Each structure stands twice: as C-alpha cells, then as structure tokens.
mmCIF file with all atom_site columns, C-alpha atoms in Angstrom:
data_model
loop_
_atom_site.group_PDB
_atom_site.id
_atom_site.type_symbol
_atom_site.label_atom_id
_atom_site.label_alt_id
_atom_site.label_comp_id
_atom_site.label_asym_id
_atom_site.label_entity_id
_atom_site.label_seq_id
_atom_site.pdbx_PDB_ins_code
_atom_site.Cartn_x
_atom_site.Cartn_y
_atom_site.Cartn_z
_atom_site.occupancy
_atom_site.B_iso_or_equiv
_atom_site.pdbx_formal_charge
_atom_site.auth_seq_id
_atom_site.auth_comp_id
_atom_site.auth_asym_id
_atom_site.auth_atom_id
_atom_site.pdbx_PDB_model_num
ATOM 1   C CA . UNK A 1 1   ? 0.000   0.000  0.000   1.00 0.00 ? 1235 UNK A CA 1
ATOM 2   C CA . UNK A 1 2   ? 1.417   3.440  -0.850  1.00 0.00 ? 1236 UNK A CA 1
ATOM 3   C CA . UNK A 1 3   ? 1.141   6.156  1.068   1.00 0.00 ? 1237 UNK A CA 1
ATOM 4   C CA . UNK A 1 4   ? 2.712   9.318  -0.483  1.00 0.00 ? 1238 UNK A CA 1
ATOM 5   C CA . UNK A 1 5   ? 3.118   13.029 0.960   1.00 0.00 ? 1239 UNK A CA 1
ATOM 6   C CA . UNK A 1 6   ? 1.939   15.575 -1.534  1.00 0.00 ? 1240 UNK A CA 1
ATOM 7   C CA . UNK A 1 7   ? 2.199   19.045 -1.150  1.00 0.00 ? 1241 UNK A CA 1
ATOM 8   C CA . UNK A 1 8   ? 1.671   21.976 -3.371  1.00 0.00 ? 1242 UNK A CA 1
ATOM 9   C CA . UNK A 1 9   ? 2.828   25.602 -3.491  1.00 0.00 ? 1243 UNK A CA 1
ATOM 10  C CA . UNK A 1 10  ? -0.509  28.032 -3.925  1.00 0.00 ? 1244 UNK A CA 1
ATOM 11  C CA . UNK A 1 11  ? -0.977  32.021 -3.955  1.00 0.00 ? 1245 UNK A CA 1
ATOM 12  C CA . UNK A 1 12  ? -2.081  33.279 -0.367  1.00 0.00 ? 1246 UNK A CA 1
ATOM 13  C CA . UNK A 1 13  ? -5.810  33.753 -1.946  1.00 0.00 ? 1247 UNK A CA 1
ATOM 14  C CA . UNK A 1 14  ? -6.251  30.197 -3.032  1.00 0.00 ? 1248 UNK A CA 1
ATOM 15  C CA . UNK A 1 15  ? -5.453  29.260 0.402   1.00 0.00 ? 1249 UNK A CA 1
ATOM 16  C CA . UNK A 1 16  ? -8.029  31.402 1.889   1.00 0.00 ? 1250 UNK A CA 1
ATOM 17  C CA . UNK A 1 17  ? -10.615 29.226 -0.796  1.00 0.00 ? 1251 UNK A CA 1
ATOM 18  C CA . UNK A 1 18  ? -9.252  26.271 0.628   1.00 0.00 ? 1252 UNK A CA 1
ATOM 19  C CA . UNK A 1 19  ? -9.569  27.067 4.578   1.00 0.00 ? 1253 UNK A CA 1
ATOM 20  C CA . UNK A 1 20  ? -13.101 28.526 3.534   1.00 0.00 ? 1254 UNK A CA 1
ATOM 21  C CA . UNK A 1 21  ? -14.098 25.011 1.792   1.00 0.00 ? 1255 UNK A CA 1
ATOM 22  C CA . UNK A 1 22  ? -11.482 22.261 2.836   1.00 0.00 ? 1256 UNK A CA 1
ATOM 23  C CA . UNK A 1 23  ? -12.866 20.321 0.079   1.00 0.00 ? 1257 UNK A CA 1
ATOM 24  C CA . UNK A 1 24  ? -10.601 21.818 -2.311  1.00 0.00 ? 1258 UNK A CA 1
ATOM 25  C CA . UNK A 1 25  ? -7.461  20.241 -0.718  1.00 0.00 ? 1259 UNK A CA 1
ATOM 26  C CA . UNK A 1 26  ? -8.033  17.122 -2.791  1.00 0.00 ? 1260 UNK A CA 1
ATOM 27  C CA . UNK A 1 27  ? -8.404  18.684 -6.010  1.00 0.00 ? 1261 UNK A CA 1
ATOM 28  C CA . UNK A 1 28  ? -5.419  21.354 -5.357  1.00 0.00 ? 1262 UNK A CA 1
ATOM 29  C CA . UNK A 1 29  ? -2.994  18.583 -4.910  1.00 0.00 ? 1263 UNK A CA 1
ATOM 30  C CA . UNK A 1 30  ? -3.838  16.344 -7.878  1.00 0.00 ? 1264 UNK A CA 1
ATOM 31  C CA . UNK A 1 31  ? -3.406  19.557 -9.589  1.00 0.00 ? 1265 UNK A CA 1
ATOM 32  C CA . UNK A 1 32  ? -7.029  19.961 -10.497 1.00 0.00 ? 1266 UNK A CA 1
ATOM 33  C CA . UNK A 1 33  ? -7.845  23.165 -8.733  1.00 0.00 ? 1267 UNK A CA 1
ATOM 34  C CA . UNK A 1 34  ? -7.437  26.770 -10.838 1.00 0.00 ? 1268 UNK A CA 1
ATOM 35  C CA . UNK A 1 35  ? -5.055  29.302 -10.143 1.00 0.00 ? 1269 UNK A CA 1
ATOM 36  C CA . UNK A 1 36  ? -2.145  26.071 -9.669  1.00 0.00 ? 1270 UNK A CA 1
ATOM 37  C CA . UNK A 1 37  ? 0.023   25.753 -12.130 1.00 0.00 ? 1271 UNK A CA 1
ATOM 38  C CA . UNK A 1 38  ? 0.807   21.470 -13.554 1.00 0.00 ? 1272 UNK A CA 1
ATOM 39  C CA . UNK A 1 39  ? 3.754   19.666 -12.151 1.00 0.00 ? 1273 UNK A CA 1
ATOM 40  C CA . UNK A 1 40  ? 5.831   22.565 -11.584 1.00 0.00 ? 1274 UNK A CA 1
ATOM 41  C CA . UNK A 1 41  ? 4.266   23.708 -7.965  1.00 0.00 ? 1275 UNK A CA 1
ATOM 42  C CA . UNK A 1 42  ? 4.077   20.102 -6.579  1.00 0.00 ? 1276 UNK A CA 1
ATOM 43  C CA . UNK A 1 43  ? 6.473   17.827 -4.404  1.00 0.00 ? 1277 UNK A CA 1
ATOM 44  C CA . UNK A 1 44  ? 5.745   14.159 -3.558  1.00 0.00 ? 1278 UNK A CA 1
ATOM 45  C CA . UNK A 1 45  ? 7.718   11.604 -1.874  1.00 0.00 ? 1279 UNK A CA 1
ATOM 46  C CA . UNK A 1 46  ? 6.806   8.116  -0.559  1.00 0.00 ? 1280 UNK A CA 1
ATOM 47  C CA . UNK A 1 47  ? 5.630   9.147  3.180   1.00 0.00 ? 1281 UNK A CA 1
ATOM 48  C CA . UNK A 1 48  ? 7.098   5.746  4.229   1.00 0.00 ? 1282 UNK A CA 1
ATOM 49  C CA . UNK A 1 49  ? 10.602  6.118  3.117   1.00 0.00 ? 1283 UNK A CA 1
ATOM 50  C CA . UNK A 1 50  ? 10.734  9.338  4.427   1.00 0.00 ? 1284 UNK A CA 1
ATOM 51  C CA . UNK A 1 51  ? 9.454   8.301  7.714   1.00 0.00 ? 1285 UNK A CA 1
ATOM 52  C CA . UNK A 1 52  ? 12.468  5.576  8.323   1.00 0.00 ? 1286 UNK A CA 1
ATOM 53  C CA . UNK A 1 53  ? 14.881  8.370  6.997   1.00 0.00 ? 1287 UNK A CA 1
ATOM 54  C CA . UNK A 1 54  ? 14.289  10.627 9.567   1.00 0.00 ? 1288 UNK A CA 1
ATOM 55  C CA . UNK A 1 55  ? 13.761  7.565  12.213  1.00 0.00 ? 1289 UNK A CA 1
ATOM 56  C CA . UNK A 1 56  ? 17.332  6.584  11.551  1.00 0.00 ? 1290 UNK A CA 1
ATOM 57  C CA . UNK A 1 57  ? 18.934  9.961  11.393  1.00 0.00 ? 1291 UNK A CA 1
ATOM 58  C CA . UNK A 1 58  ? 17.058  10.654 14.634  1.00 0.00 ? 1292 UNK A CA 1
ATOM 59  C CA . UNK A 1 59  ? 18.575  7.421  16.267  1.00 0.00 ? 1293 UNK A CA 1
ATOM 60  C CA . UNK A 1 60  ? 22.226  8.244  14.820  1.00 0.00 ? 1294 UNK A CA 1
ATOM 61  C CA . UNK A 1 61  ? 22.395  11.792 16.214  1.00 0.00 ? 1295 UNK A CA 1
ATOM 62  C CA . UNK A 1 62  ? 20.115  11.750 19.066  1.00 0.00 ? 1296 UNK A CA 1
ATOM 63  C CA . UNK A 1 63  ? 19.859  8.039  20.340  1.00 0.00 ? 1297 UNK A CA 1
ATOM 64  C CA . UNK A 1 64  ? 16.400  7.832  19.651  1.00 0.00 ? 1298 UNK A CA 1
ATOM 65  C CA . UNK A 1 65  ? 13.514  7.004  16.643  1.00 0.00 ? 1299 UNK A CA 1
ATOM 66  C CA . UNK A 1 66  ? 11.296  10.033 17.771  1.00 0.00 ? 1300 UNK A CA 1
ATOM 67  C CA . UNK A 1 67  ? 12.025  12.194 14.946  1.00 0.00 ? 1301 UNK A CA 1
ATOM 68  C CA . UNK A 1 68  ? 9.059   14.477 14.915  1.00 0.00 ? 1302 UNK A CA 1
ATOM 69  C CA . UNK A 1 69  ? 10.663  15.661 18.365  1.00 0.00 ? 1303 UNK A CA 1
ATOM 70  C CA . UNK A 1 70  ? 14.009  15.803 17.516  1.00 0.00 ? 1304 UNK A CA 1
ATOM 71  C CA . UNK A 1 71  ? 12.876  17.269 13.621  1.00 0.00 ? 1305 UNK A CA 1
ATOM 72  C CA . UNK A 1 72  ? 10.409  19.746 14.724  1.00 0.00 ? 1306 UNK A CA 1
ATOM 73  C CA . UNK A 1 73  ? 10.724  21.551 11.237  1.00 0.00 ? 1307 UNK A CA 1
ATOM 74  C CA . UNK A 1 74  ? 10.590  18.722 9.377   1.00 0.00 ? 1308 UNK A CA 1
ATOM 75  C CA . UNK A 1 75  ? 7.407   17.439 11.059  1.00 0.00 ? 1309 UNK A CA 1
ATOM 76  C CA . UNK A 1 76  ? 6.168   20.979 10.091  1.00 0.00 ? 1310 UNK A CA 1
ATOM 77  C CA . UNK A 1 77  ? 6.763   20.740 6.315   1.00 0.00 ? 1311 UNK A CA 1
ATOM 78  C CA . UNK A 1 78  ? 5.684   17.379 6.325   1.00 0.00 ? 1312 UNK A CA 1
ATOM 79  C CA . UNK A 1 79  ? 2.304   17.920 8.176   1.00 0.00 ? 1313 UNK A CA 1
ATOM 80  C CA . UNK A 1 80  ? 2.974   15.250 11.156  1.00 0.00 ? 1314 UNK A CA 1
ATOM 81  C CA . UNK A 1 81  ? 3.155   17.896 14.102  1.00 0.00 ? 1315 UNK A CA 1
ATOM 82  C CA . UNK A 1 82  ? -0.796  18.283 13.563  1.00 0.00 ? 1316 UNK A CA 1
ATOM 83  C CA . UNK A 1 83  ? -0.292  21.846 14.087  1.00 0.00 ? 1317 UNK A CA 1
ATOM 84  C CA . UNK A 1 84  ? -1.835  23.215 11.104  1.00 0.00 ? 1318 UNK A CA 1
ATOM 85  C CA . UNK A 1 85  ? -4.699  20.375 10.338  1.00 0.00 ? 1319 UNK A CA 1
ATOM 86  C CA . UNK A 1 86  ? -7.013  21.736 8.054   1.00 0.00 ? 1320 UNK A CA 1
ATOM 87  C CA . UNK A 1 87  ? -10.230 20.764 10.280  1.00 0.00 ? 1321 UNK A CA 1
ATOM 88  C CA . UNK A 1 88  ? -13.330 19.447 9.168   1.00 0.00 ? 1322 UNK A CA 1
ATOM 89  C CA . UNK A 1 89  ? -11.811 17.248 6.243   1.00 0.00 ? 1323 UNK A CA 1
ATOM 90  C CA . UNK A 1 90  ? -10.053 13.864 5.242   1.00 0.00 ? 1324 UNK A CA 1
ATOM 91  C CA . UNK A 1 91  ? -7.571  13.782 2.563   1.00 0.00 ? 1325 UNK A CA 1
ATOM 92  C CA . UNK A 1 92  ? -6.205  10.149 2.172   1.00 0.00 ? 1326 UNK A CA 1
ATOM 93  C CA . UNK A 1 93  ? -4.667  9.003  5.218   1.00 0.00 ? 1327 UNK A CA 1
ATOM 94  C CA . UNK A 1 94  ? -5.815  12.162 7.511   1.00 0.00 ? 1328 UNK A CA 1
ATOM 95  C CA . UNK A 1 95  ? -6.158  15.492 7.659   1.00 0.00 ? 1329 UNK A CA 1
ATOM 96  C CA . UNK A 1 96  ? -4.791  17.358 5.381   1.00 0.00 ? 1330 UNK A CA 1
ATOM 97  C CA . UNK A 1 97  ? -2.793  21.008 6.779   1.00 0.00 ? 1331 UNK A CA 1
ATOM 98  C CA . UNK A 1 98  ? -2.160  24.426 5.089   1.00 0.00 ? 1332 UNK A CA 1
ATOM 99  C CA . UNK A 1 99  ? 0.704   26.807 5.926   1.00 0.00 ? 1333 UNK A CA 1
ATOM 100 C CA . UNK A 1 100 ? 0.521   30.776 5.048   1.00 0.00 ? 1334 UNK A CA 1
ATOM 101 C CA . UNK A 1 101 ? 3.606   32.277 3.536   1.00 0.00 ? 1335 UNK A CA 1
ATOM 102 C CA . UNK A 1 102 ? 4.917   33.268 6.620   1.00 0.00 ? 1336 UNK A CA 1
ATOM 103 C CA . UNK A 1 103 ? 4.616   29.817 8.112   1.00 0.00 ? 1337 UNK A CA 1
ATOM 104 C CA . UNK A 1 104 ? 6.105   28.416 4.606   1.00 0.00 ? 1338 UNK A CA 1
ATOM 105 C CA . UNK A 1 105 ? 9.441   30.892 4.960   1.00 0.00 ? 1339 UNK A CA 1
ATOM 106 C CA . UNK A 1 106 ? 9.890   30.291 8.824   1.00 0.00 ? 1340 UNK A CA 1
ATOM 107 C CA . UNK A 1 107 ? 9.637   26.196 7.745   1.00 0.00 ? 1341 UNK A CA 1
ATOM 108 C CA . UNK A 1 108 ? 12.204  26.816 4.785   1.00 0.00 ? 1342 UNK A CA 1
ATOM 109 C CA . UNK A 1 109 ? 14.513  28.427 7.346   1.00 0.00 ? 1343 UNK A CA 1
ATOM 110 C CA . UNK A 1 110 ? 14.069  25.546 10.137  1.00 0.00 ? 1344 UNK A CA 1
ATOM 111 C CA . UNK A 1 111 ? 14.732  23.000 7.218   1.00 0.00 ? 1345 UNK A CA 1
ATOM 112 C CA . UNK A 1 112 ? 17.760  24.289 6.433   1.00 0.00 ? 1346 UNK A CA 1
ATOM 113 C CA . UNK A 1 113 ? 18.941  24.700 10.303  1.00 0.00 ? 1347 UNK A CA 1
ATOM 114 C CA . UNK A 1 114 ? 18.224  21.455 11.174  1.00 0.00 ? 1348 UNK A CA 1
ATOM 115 C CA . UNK A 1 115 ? 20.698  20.254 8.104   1.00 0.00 ? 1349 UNK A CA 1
ATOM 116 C CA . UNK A 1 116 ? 17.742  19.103 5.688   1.00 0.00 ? 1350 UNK A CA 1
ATOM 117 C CA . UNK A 1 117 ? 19.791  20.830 2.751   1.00 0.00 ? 1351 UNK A CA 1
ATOM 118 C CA . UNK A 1 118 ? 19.795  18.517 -0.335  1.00 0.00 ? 1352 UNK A CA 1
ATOM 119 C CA . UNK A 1 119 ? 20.505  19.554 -3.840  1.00 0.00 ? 1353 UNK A CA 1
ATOM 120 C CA . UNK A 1 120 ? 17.934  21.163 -5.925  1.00 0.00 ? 1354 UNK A CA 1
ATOM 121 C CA . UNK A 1 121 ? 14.365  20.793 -7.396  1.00 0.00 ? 1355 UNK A CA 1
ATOM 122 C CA . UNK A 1 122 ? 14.626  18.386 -10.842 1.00 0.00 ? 1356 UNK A CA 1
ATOM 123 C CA . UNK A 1 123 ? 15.000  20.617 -14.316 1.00 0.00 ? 1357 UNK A CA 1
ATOM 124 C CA . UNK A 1 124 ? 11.645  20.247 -15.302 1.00 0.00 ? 1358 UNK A CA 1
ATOM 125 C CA . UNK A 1 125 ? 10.387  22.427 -11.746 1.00 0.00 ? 1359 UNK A CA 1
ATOM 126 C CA . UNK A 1 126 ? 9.304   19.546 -10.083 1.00 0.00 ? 1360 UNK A CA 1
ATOM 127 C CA . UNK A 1 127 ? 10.197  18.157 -6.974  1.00 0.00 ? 1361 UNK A CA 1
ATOM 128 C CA . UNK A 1 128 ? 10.135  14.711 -5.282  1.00 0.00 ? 1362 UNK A CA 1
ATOM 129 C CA . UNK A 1 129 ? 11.436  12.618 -2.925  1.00 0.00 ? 1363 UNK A CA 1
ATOM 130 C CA . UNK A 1 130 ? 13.555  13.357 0.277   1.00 0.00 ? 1364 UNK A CA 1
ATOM 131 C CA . UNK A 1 131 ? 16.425  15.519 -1.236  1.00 0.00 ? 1365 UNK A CA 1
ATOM 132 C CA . UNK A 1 132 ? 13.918  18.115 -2.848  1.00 0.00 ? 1366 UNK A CA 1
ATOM 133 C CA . UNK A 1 133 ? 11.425  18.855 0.153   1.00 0.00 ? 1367 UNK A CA 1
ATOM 134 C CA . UNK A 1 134 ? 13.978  21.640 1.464   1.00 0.00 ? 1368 UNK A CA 1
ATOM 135 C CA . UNK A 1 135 ? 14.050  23.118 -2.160  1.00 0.00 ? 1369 UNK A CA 1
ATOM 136 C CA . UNK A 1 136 ? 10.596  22.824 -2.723  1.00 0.00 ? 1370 UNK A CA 1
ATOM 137 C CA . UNK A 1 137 ? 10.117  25.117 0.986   1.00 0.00 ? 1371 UNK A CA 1
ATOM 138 C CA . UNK A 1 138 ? 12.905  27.696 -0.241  1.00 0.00 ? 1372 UNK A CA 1
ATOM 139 C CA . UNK A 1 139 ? 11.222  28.112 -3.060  1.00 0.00 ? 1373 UNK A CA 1
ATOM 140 C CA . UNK A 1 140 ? 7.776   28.787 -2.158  1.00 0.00 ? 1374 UNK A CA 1
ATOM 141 C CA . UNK A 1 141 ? 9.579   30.949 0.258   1.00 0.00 ? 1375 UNK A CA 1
ATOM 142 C CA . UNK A 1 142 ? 11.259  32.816 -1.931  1.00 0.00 ? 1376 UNK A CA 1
ATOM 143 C CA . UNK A 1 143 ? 7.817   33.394 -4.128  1.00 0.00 ? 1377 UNK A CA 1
ATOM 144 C CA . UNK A 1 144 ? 5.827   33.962 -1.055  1.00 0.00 ? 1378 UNK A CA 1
ATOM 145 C CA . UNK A 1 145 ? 3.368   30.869 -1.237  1.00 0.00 ? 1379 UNK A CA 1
ATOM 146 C CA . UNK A 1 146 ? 1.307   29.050 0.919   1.00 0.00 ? 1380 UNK A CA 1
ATOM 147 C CA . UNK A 1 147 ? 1.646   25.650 1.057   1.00 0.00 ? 1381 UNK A CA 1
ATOM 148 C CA . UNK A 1 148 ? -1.054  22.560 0.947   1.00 0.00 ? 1382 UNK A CA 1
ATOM 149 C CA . UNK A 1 149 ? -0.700  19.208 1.922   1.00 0.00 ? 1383 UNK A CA 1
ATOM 150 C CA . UNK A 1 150 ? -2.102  15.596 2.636   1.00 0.00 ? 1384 UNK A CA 1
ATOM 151 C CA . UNK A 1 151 ? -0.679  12.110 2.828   1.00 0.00 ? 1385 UNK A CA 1
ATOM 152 C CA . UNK A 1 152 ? -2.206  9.904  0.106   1.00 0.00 ? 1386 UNK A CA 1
#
C-alpha cells in the first residue's frame, strides 16, 4: 500500500478558498484546482521512506527514533506535528494542513537549520522525494506561497 506526501505551493488567496471550503485540498494537490500551475508547484515523496529516513537519522544523532521531536521543522513541512490540520476534512490518510507564507518561509529556514539541505528541485520544476522537500520550501519561500498538503 502506498502512502505518499503531496504538497503543493498556492498564492495566499487560493489558500483562503481552501480554509473557507477544505474540500478543495483534494483537487489542489492532484493539480485539479485553478489558479495552480501542472507539475511545476508540486512535491511528492513516498511518506514511508521518508518516515524511516528521519527515524534513523534521529537514532544516529540523538539516540532515539522520535524524529518528529528531535525534527520539529521537518514534522512541520511534512504535516505530522498536527499543528496546522485543516479541520473538518479527510484527505487520504488524515487530515490534510495548510501553511501561510509566513509559516512556509519560517519552515524553509528551520529545514535548512536542522541540516535538511539537499541539492535542488529536478530541471523540469518539479520536486520529489527526500532531497527536494527543502528546495521545494525555499522556493515557495522565496515566491511567497502558501503551502497545501495531505498524505495519500
């Protein structure tokens, strides 16, 4: 069974559509919503292999598996701190959560101190897998976007 993260970079007044009808979440992601460019404003990575990832780098630098504690930006970017569930709505696997711009740039920054730094997102603008989650923040950083997400 695959469970994959998806996220996807959106303008500050699509993300006010989706917080007013949660809905929406579903059809932003699987780039089906207006106003969201295809492929190039998306990241995905298989939720399980990033899960033992940060487990084991957890265990090798702090002695223990509980990375969403020792990560707490990564469990931010990645929706598994629960801190900004999107209420009222199932996506997949659970709730689906929605950061503002503001939240987006402090997560890019937190990414980047806690040494998630990995090379770049791929030529064609898209982004996927471990190694392009810190790109994909800096970027919607950098172009002051809100950020959706779900695990699906």
């Amino acid at each position: 069974m695959s469970m994959r993260l998806s996220l996807a970079k959106i303008e500050a007044a699509l993300l006010e559509s989706v917080r007013a009808d949660p809905a929406l979440i579903g059809a932003v992601l699987e780039g089906r919503s207006r106003g969201l460019p295809p492929e190039t404003d998306v990241f995905a990575d298989d939720h399980r292999s990033l899960t033992a990832i940060a487990e084991g780098r957890a265990e090798a630098e702090h002695g223990t598996a509980r990375w969403r504690h020792c990560f707490p930006w990564l469990a931010a970017a990645t929706g598994e701190d629960g801190a900004n569930d999107v209420a009222g709505c199932e996506v997949g696997y659970g709730p689906p959560f929605a950061l503002d711009p503001g939240q987006v740039a402090a997560v890019a920054r937190g990414l980047a101190e806690e040494g998630w730094r990995f090379g770049a997102g791929h030529a064609d603008g898209t982004y996927e897998g471990l190694e392009a989650l810190a790109p994909f923040y800096a970027a919607a950083a950098r172009e002051g976007k809100a950020v959706v997400g779900a695990v699906r």
